């Protein structure tokens, strides 16, 4: 903050103190300010550049409707789970149990249908409720018991994963059986084909979900409260935000979205397997971080997470098509993560 | 400590806020030991006292942030009992906390309306819960202009881009927007430079001139003596005396609050 403390004229001093002019100048300050106001701009730029670069190297092989929409299909699950992760991280928390909740929800959907003979739509509802319940337990422990989110969800991850294996008896439900008896479970595997571009319902669901959450986060009181709680919980509480309720609701919504991802997962892989989605946890956090959402809470945009997930997808497919060792993908993603957090710190420092 | 002069005054004008015989204990520590307080309409009442005298506890009791063991608080003649700051706010008592309670990453408008946002009318507001940003921005802008915090270039800029004085201005403006009766300010100038303090003191007077009563807690004697209409000296968990800043000096006030000098009996 530059204050013109040495200006002798007192009448203009009063004006300066009262004014809200932003008096930081120069190109770098402008970039800082712009990034501060639009935190998803960095991942968006990285995404465009990476698409352009791979397009130039690979030409038609990469730059085709089919390949580009294939990326969307590959990131759909991580994108949906990343949306849930974004909500939690915006409250300055972290959810390590997202992948486990996703898998147990899909297992519940499958087992309810095939073991108990419950109609598939009801089984889907049961799966979504399972996710919501897991989220509620997380949220209750974080908000009411004031336990650290990292610890709560680390424990929840193990508990849910173990329950998942115990309950399913490590049994996979085959894709053909699902298609035959309960095709609604594979609903999100349906495809729309537009001139070579293939959109699964899962991809469409991811985009709709992210846009819907972007609306909720920016245009509703609940959304503003989520940011306020992550930004400074004490200030939010004193301002009249019911921080505990907001926190619990965030974890419940996140759990429900994860369960929804479990449904979409059935569409993506066809079968229902208790061992699916082992890396979804880390992949969702990666998408959020590359997407420019601050791990310290209160900053970032859910669109950023979508861009973050797409960046990972572009790198994975692009490098595979180039024919490099897949380890290069992980190496580059690792660099991107550190770059993204460094940028976040820079923006925060600039703004404080 | 109801002095005759004071009683005469209160006979003419009813206090907007009174506290009688407030008691609050924390374990074996007695923070409030039969404390009284009178706040009249449209005045700035400064509360001074040594550290540990119970100023903060008194303020928290009035703003609903803690529950009393005993005692009575009346607002506009009616007895009130607040279980949370939200209830005190609903009754028309706003508090500007020392840490300001602003969310740095949120915009000026978002902060001013945090916890009491305005929703759009009709379908979008009722079913989509959509906020009426334009209405909130207009009101925020009006309020800031009214309080002389003019020349706002960008009301949607985040609070962390503002200077300390500007942030204080936002917190005061928020209180003035919603505080219909009483605004409590806890050390509003403690973290500010000379010029910013000046601006905030002007702001306090602006708000007072609009008819809102203000309780000002401050350690800064020159500031207290500049803006206060009356000075409530708090000592050992109770009101020691109320003095007129025009008839006593700052060193008198300090002497009273530290016990170096007997309190006036008038």
XYZ file of C-alpha atoms in Angstrom:
618
model
C 0.000 0.000 0.000
C 1.638 3.246 -0.984
C 0.605 6.125 1.164
C 1.651 9.587 0.253
C 2.624 10.499 3.781
C 4.980 13.247 2.712
C 2.491 15.323 0.770
C 2.423 18.701 2.502
C -1.004 19.890 1.382
C -3.490 18.694 3.989
C -6.614 19.311 1.937
C -5.546 16.888 -0.756
C -4.404 14.465 1.933
C -7.920 14.096 3.167
C -9.022 13.423 -0.364
C -6.392 10.759 -0.823
C -7.276 8.927 2.330
C -10.918 8.941 1.373
C -10.384 7.915 -2.207
C -10.489 4.404 -3.499
C -8.226 4.937 -6.449
C -5.948 2.087 -7.109
C -2.626 3.815 -7.364
C -0.418 0.878 -8.175
C 0.961 1.332 -11.642
C 3.006 -0.434 -14.239
C 2.601 -3.571 -16.282
C 3.489 -6.010 -13.524
C 1.070 -4.399 -11.098
C -1.584 -4.557 -13.778
C -0.950 -8.266 -14.283
C -1.101 -8.868 -10.549
C -4.364 -7.006 -10.263
C -5.888 -8.768 -13.236
C -4.865 -12.175 -11.935
C -6.149 -11.255 -8.543
C -9.556 -10.473 -9.955
C -9.566 -13.407 -12.378
C -7.700 -16.249 -10.719
C -8.577 -18.725 -13.462
C -6.762 -16.680 -16.093
C -3.429 -18.422 -15.533
C -4.751 -21.969 -16.023
C -6.841 -20.778 -18.954
C -3.764 -19.349 -20.654
C -1.710 -22.456 -19.910
C -4.517 -24.568 -21.341
C -4.719 -22.585 -24.582
C -0.938 -22.554 -25.004
C -0.623 -26.282 -24.364
C -3.407 -27.066 -26.853
C -1.713 -24.808 -29.412
C 1.718 -26.356 -28.850
C 0.507 -29.947 -29.105
C -1.611 -28.944 -32.096
C 1.481 -27.581 -33.848
C 3.598 -30.644 -33.031
C 1.010 -33.296 -33.775
C -1.245 -31.611 -36.308
C -4.410 -33.484 -37.238
C -3.659 -36.369 -34.911
C -4.222 -34.067 -31.925
C -6.151 -31.200 -33.387
C -9.195 -33.219 -34.343
C -12.683 -33.107 -32.842
C -12.253 -36.732 -31.830
C -8.977 -36.281 -29.955
C -10.037 -33.068 -28.263
C -13.320 -34.525 -27.063
C -11.462 -37.657 -25.984
C -9.592 -35.401 -23.554
C -12.910 -34.218 -22.183
C -14.037 -37.813 -21.668
C -10.811 -38.658 -19.900
C -11.071 -35.773 -17.473
C -14.819 -35.985 -16.819
C -14.535 -37.939 -13.571
C -11.626 -35.915 -12.231
C -13.464 -32.748 -13.249
C -16.581 -33.699 -11.275
C -14.613 -34.784 -8.211
C -12.429 -31.703 -8.617
C -15.564 -29.555 -8.377
C -16.310 -31.142 -4.997
C -12.676 -30.705 -3.959
C -12.820 -27.042 -4.987
C -15.710 -26.348 -2.622
C -13.830 -27.889 0.293
C -10.521 -26.191 -0.543
C -12.285 -22.806 -0.857
C -13.167 -23.173 2.841
C -9.441 -23.646 3.568
C -9.995 -27.372 4.032
C -9.002 -30.401 2.014
C -10.898 -33.582 1.302
C -8.778 -36.715 0.998
C -11.837 -38.948 1.057
C -13.345 -37.820 -2.272
C -12.106 -40.828 -4.235
C -13.227 -43.293 -1.593
C -16.667 -41.697 -1.338
C -16.981 -41.876 -5.111
C -16.150 -45.566 -5.207
C -18.310 -46.628 -2.268
C -21.244 -44.745 -3.773
C -20.909 -46.565 -7.071
C -20.579 -49.843 -5.183
C -23.741 -49.067 -3.211
C -25.582 -48.330 -6.458
C -24.425 -51.635 -7.917
C -24.907 -53.836 -4.856
C -28.336 -52.404 -4.034
C -29.446 -53.201 -7.550
C -27.857 -56.630 -7.959
C -27.697 -57.998 -4.417
C -31.004 -56.722 -3.034
C -32.942 -56.347 -6.277
C -33.855 -52.748 -5.547
C -34.910 -50.804 -8.668
C -31.835 -49.142 -10.154
C -33.126 -45.541 -9.865
C -33.677 -46.057 -6.126
C -30.248 -47.613 -5.855
C -28.815 -44.489 -7.467
C -30.577 -42.349 -4.861
C -29.184 -44.621 -2.127
C -25.699 -44.140 -3.568
C -26.095 -40.363 -3.608
C -27.324 -40.449 0.000
C -24.299 -42.535 0.958
C -22.050 -39.811 -0.407
C -24.031 -37.118 1.354
C -23.799 -39.029 4.650
C -20.016 -39.448 4.355
C -19.780 -35.725 3.609
C -21.980 -34.904 6.588
C -19.746 -36.893 8.926
C -16.690 -35.094 7.543
C -18.380 -31.727 7.905
C -19.676 -32.409 11.390
C -16.230 -33.437 12.600
C -14.591 -30.415 10.998
C -17.180 -27.808 11.994
C -18.511 -28.981 15.345
C -15.569 -30.956 16.735
C -13.101 -28.511 15.185
C -10.800 -31.267 13.964
C -8.401 -30.453 11.124
C -9.931 -31.336 7.721
C -6.744 -33.093 6.672
C -6.949 -35.520 9.597
C -10.707 -36.020 9.416
C -10.690 -36.850 5.728
C -7.498 -38.910 5.994
C -9.312 -41.090 8.500
C -12.499 -41.046 6.475
C -10.577 -42.118 3.385
C -9.321 -45.271 5.161
C -12.666 -45.992 6.809
C -14.689 -45.584 3.631
C -12.234 -47.528 1.509
C -12.168 -50.401 3.976
C -15.974 -50.398 4.266
C -16.089 -50.429 0.499
C -13.987 -53.583 0.283
C -15.752 -55.281 3.183
C -19.210 -54.478 1.872
C -18.550 -55.378 -1.755
C -16.532 -58.487 -0.778
C -14.091 -57.220 -3.363
C -16.519 -58.217 -6.058
C -16.772 -56.476 -9.424
C -20.116 -56.201 -11.200
C -19.602 -56.891 -14.847
C -20.404 -54.356 -17.512
C -22.610 -56.734 -19.524
C -24.771 -57.479 -16.476
C -25.272 -53.776 -15.813
C -26.111 -53.050 -19.435
C -28.603 -55.889 -19.432
C -30.371 -55.334 -16.111
C -29.740 -51.791 -14.941
C -28.649 -49.650 -17.848
C -29.515 -46.467 -15.957
C -26.326 -47.032 -13.965
C -24.413 -46.566 -17.210
C -26.469 -43.533 -18.201
C -23.482 -41.199 -18.255
C -21.672 -43.460 -20.695
C -24.170 -42.564 -23.427
C -22.692 -40.549 -26.254
C -23.659 -37.775 -28.585
C -21.733 -37.702 -31.829
C -21.395 -34.374 -33.613
C -19.187 -34.558 -36.695
C -16.458 -36.687 -35.140
C -16.693 -34.944 -31.783
C -17.888 -37.389 -29.142
C -19.551 -36.057 -26.021
C -20.517 -38.530 -23.357
C -23.316 -37.594 -20.987
C -20.639 -37.637 -18.292
C -18.762 -34.837 -20.064
C -21.932 -32.805 -20.428
C -22.762 -33.431 -16.758
C -19.311 -32.218 -15.728
C -19.635 -28.986 -17.708
C -23.176 -28.336 -16.448
C -22.108 -29.065 -12.871
C -19.135 -26.722 -13.033
C -21.182 -23.929 -14.600
C -23.939 -24.474 -12.048
C -21.496 -24.304 -9.155
C -19.862 -21.225 -10.663
C -23.279 -19.578 -10.571
C -23.942 -20.682 -7.008
C -20.521 -19.564 -5.776
C -20.704 -16.137 -7.368
C -24.362 -15.234 -7.407
C -25.821 -16.582 -4.202
C -25.327 -15.700 -0.553
C -24.276 -19.281 0.189
C -21.485 -18.992 -2.360
C -20.189 -15.728 -0.934
C -20.299 -17.264 2.524
C -18.209 -20.211 1.355
C -15.526 -17.752 0.259
C -15.855 -15.718 3.458
C -15.467 -18.797 5.654
C -12.338 -19.840 3.785
C -10.930 -16.346 3.780
C -11.228 -15.536 7.482
C -13.593 -17.701 9.532
C -13.537 -15.422 12.550
C -14.393 -12.344 10.520
C -17.119 -14.276 8.737
C -18.620 -15.366 12.042
C -18.583 -11.824 13.437
C -20.132 -10.540 10.214
C -23.084 -12.808 10.759
C -22.148 -15.808 8.622
C -23.155 -19.068 10.253
C -19.768 -20.603 9.664
C -20.472 -24.042 11.110
C -23.571 -24.532 9.003
C -21.747 -23.357 5.909
C -18.864 -25.763 6.565
C -21.142 -28.735 7.115
C -23.181 -27.903 4.023
C -20.008 -27.658 1.937
C -18.883 -31.148 2.968
C -22.373 -32.554 2.367
C -22.525 -31.029 -1.110
C -18.992 -32.257 -1.816
C -19.908 -35.782 -0.686
C -23.008 -35.762 -2.867
C -21.020 -34.581 -5.877
C -18.494 -37.370 -5.264
C -21.339 -39.883 -5.189
C -22.557 -38.408 -8.442
C -19.044 -38.898 -9.810
C -19.398 -42.531 -8.749
C -22.469 -42.812 -10.946
C -20.674 -41.142 -13.832
C -17.744 -43.497 -13.210
C -19.959 -46.488 -13.970
C -20.761 -44.904 -17.315
C -17.084 -44.297 -17.980
C -15.648 -47.738 -17.139
C -18.799 -49.791 -17.654
C -18.359 -52.060 -14.654
C -18.604 -51.379 -10.935
C -15.335 -52.143 -9.234
C -14.352 -51.466 -5.621
C -10.781 -50.923 -6.791
C -11.598 -48.206 -9.337
C -10.513 -44.594 -9.008
C -7.452 -45.193 -6.854
C -5.803 -41.942 -7.875
C -8.872 -39.716 -8.012
C -7.916 -38.094 -4.698
C -4.587 -36.798 -5.834
C -5.817 -36.051 -9.349
C -8.634 -33.893 -8.028
C -6.286 -31.945 -5.756
C -3.899 -31.543 -8.699
C -6.683 -30.132 -10.863
C -7.718 -27.691 -8.139
C -4.175 -26.487 -7.501
C -3.241 -26.139 -11.169
C -6.564 -24.379 -11.574
C -5.306 -21.580 -9.358
C -7.518 -22.229 -6.339
C -5.633 -21.285 -3.208
C -5.007 -24.080 -0.731
C -5.232 -21.425 1.979
C -8.893 -20.934 1.180
C -11.128 -18.124 0.040
C -9.550 -17.579 -3.362
C -9.991 -19.113 -6.745
C -12.649 -20.052 -9.215
C -14.275 -23.349 -9.974
C -13.725 -22.726 -13.675
C -10.031 -22.789 -12.831
C -10.423 -26.353 -11.586
C -12.022 -27.338 -14.882
C -9.099 -25.751 -16.747
C -6.698 -27.487 -14.382
C -8.252 -30.871 -15.091
C -8.166 -30.166 -18.838
C -4.501 -29.138 -18.696
C -3.654 -32.505 -17.160
C -5.772 -34.200 -19.833
C -4.091 -32.298 -22.674
C -0.622 -33.111 -21.356
C -1.448 -36.785 -20.882
C -2.921 -37.328 -24.329
C -0.529 -34.984 -26.101
C 2.592 -36.580 -24.672
C 1.205 -40.064 -25.320
C 0.583 -39.167 -28.966
C 4.061 -37.668 -29.227
C 5.293 -41.040 -28.010
C 7.338 -40.028 -25.001
C 7.741 -41.991 -21.810
C 4.562 -41.380 -19.749
C 6.770 -40.328 -16.847
C 7.294 -37.043 -18.664
C 3.634 -36.288 -18.075
C 3.997 -36.666 -14.327
C 7.183 -34.623 -14.354
C 5.522 -31.754 -16.199
C 2.404 -31.916 -14.032
C 4.639 -31.740 -10.975
C 6.295 -28.615 -12.351
C 2.900 -27.105 -13.080
C 1.695 -27.712 -9.535
C 4.668 -25.894 -8.058
C 4.326 -23.109 -10.608
C 0.644 -22.703 -9.796
C 1.229 -22.459 -6.049
C 4.063 -19.992 -6.616
C 1.750 -17.813 -8.697
C -0.886 -18.030 -5.982
C 1.582 -16.855 -3.360
C 2.669 -14.015 -5.605
C -0.899 -12.845 -6.100
C -1.590 -13.044 -2.384
C 1.548 -11.122 -1.511
C 0.757 -8.486 -4.076
C -2.707 -7.990 -2.740
C -2.048 -7.900 0.974
C -23.205 6.426 40.650
C -26.246 8.386 39.705
C -25.272 11.994 40.207
C -28.035 14.575 40.592
C -26.951 16.347 37.439
C -27.006 13.091 35.609
C -30.456 12.259 36.867
C -31.689 15.640 35.780
C -30.290 14.988 32.356
C -31.860 11.578 32.065
C -35.183 12.967 33.195
C -35.196 15.204 30.165
C -33.951 12.703 27.621
C -34.403 8.994 28.044
C -31.239 6.985 27.478
C -31.388 4.790 24.404
C -29.334 2.113 26.104
C -28.909 1.407 29.790
C -27.066 -1.318 31.628
C -27.664 -1.926 35.300
C -25.661 -3.937 37.765
C -23.992 -6.202 35.199
C -22.033 -9.086 36.660
C -19.781 -11.455 34.777
C -17.320 -13.855 36.332
C -14.719 -15.959 34.563
C -13.902 -18.606 37.137
C -12.684 -16.724 40.156
C -12.035 -13.551 38.189
C -14.799 -10.968 38.380
C -14.724 -9.100 35.071
C -17.868 -7.072 35.663
C -18.741 -6.254 39.222
C -22.080 -4.475 39.149
C -21.312 -2.313 36.127
C -23.716 0.379 34.899
C -23.819 2.235 31.625
C -26.032 4.943 30.139
C -26.001 5.920 26.510
C -28.082 8.848 25.302
C -29.465 9.349 21.814
C -27.080 10.915 19.359
C -24.060 11.062 21.637
C -20.567 9.652 21.531
C -19.876 7.960 24.826
C -16.232 7.037 25.246
C -15.335 4.213 27.569
C -11.858 4.416 29.021
C -10.182 2.247 31.564
C -6.956 0.490 32.334
C -6.215 -2.884 30.793
C -8.229 -5.485 32.656
C -10.786 -2.975 33.901
C -13.517 -4.906 32.123
C -14.146 -2.642 29.131
C -14.130 -5.459 26.596
C -16.365 -7.620 28.749
C -18.829 -4.750 29.094
C -18.853 -4.233 25.346
C -19.197 -7.919 24.593
C -22.161 -8.097 26.953
C -23.884 -5.279 25.092
C -23.048 -6.601 21.618
C -24.296 -10.084 22.476
C -20.903 -11.766 22.243
C -21.094 -13.151 25.783
C -23.768 -14.016 28.305
C -24.004 -12.207 31.617
C -24.271 -13.867 35.011
C -26.704 -11.200 36.107
C -27.765 -7.653 35.373
C -30.142 -5.956 33.037
C -29.705 -4.251 29.673
C -32.473 -2.093 28.226
C -32.686 -0.740 24.739
C -35.206 2.042 24.134
C -36.722 1.346 27.534
C -37.350 -2.319 26.848
C -35.361 -5.028 28.565
C -33.274 -7.067 26.142
C -31.188 -10.198 26.420
C -28.869 -11.161 23.602
C -27.577 -14.670 23.104
C -25.546 -13.857 20.012
C -24.235 -10.880 18.071
C -26.897 -11.632 15.457
C -29.647 -10.887 17.965
C -27.997 -7.650 19.030
C -27.702 -6.669 15.388
C -31.334 -7.447 14.765
C -32.173 -5.097 17.631
C -30.159 -2.300 16.022
C -26.816 -2.585 17.794
C -23.845 -2.912 15.453
C -20.268 -3.499 16.510
C -17.121 -2.461 14.661
C -14.594 -4.918 16.001
C -10.992 -4.025 16.493
C -9.992 -6.560 13.848
C -12.822 -5.129 11.668
C -14.243 -8.565 10.806
C -13.824 -8.021 7.067
C -13.110 -10.762 4.567
C -10.000 -9.556 2.745
C -10.569 -11.373 -0.538
C -14.194 -10.324 -0.888
C -15.276 -7.072 -2.470
C -16.382 -3.943 -0.648
C -20.008 -4.682 -1.476
C -19.783 -8.340 -0.498
C -18.307 -7.339 2.837
C -20.857 -4.675 3.574
C -23.717 -7.079 2.980
C -22.113 -10.242 4.330
C -24.722 -12.215 6.221
C -27.613 -10.002 5.068
C -27.421 -10.088 1.329
C -30.204 -8.756 -0.828
C -31.761 -11.252 -3.196
C -33.385 -10.421 -6.480
C -37.117 -10.245 -6.678
C -39.181 -12.807 -8.506
C -38.150 -16.168 -9.823
C -34.392 -15.589 -9.940
C -34.231 -14.530 -6.315
C -36.798 -16.888 -4.894
C -35.856 -20.068 -6.668
C -32.352 -19.479 -7.966
C -31.355 -17.526 -4.843
C -29.709 -14.983 -7.091
C -28.223 -11.940 -5.378
C -29.247 -8.468 -6.437
C -25.745 -7.137 -6.949
C -26.898 -3.906 -8.472
C -29.079 -3.045 -5.484
C -26.305 -3.891 -3.047
C -23.736 -1.911 -4.995
C -26.037 1.086 -5.225
C -26.702 1.020 -1.500
C -23.054 0.511 -0.654
C -22.049 3.374 -2.900
C -24.722 5.636 -1.425
C -23.638 4.820 2.090
C -19.975 5.365 1.397
C -20.715 8.658 -0.332
C -22.898 9.781 2.563
C -20.042 9.163 4.938
C -17.629 11.053 2.748
C -15.799 7.967 1.589
C -16.353 9.274 -1.901
C -14.495 8.806 -5.163
C -14.881 5.083 -5.155
C -13.512 3.922 -8.439
C -14.382 0.326 -8.098
C -16.759 -0.853 -5.441
C -16.156 -4.437 -6.477
C -12.466 -4.304 -5.633
C -11.391 -6.563 -2.834
C -10.994 -5.148 0.642
C -7.373 -6.285 0.902
C -6.418 -3.742 -1.758
C -7.498 -0.924 0.546
C -5.431 0.907 3.123
C -6.036 0.522 6.846
C -8.096 3.695 7.065
C -10.202 2.741 4.095
C -10.897 -0.660 5.604
C -11.920 1.001 8.830
C -14.171 3.210 6.725
C -15.824 0.167 5.172
C -16.396 -1.423 8.581
C -17.886 1.801 9.932
C -20.022 2.228 6.825
C -21.308 -1.309 7.239
C -22.246 -0.606 10.836
C -23.862 2.697 9.896
C -25.852 1.033 7.129
C -27.480 -1.449 9.471
C -27.002 -0.002 12.961
C -30.243 1.826 13.464
C -29.680 2.704 17.117
C -26.246 2.050 18.529
C -22.808 1.511 17.054
C -20.031 0.160 19.233
C -16.499 0.865 18.056
C -13.636 -1.004 19.628
C -10.327 0.845 19.279
C -11.097 2.188 15.799
C -7.889 4.195 15.560
C -5.455 1.822 17.232
C -3.992 0.431 14.022
C -4.049 3.636 12.003
C -1.642 6.396 11.128
C -2.210 10.018 12.043
C -4.084 11.042 8.931
C -6.175 7.936 8.739
C -7.111 8.325 12.393
C -8.236 11.847 11.616
C -10.496 10.595 8.872
C -12.009 7.943 11.136
C -12.663 10.503 13.872
C -14.470 12.656 11.324
C -16.417 9.586 10.321
C -17.461 8.979 13.928
C -18.754 12.536 14.117
C -20.566 12.159 10.803
C -22.322 9.070 12.067
C -23.186 10.759 15.355
C -24.604 13.747 13.476
C -26.920 11.365 11.722
C -28.509 10.621 15.082
C -26.912 7.271 15.855
C -25.468 6.788 19.327
C -21.895 5.605 19.503
C -19.937 3.810 22.165
C -16.243 4.368 21.589
C -13.637 2.279 23.322
C -10.195 3.762 23.019
C -6.872 4.039 24.746
C -6.039 7.161 22.838
C -6.884 10.078 25.147
C -6.533 12.860 22.554
C -8.975 10.999 20.293
C -11.386 10.373 23.159
C -11.342 13.990 24.216
C -11.783 15.163 20.671
C -14.942 13.283 19.755
C -16.608 12.156 22.984
C -19.569 13.984 24.449
C -19.152 12.162 27.726
C -16.418 9.906 29.049
C -17.292 6.811 31.031
C -14.369 5.817 33.262
C -14.317 2.100 33.940
C -12.322 0.754 36.856
C -12.221 -2.628 38.596
C -15.200 -4.029 36.745
C -17.591 -1.132 37.294
C -18.333 2.434 36.305
C -16.199 4.735 38.392
C -17.624 7.990 37.081
C -18.769 9.762 33.958
C -16.948 12.984 33.191
C -17.460 15.822 30.773
C -14.383 16.094 28.560
C -14.768 19.870 28.574
C -14.425 20.255 32.316
C -11.687 17.699 32.958
C -8.278 17.269 31.433
C -6.773 14.151 29.946
C -4.446 13.751 32.891
C -7.443 13.931 35.235
C -9.050 11.129 33.247
C -5.931 9.008 33.378
C -5.619 9.664 37.103
C -9.208 8.511 37.665
C -8.877 5.361 35.657
C -5.631 4.328 37.297
C -6.859 5.202 40.764
C -4.206 7.878 41.287
C -6.945 10.380 42.002
C -10.296 10.134 43.722
C -13.262 10.130 41.388
C -15.362 13.281 41.333
C -18.543 12.985 43.356
C -20.671 15.491 41.454
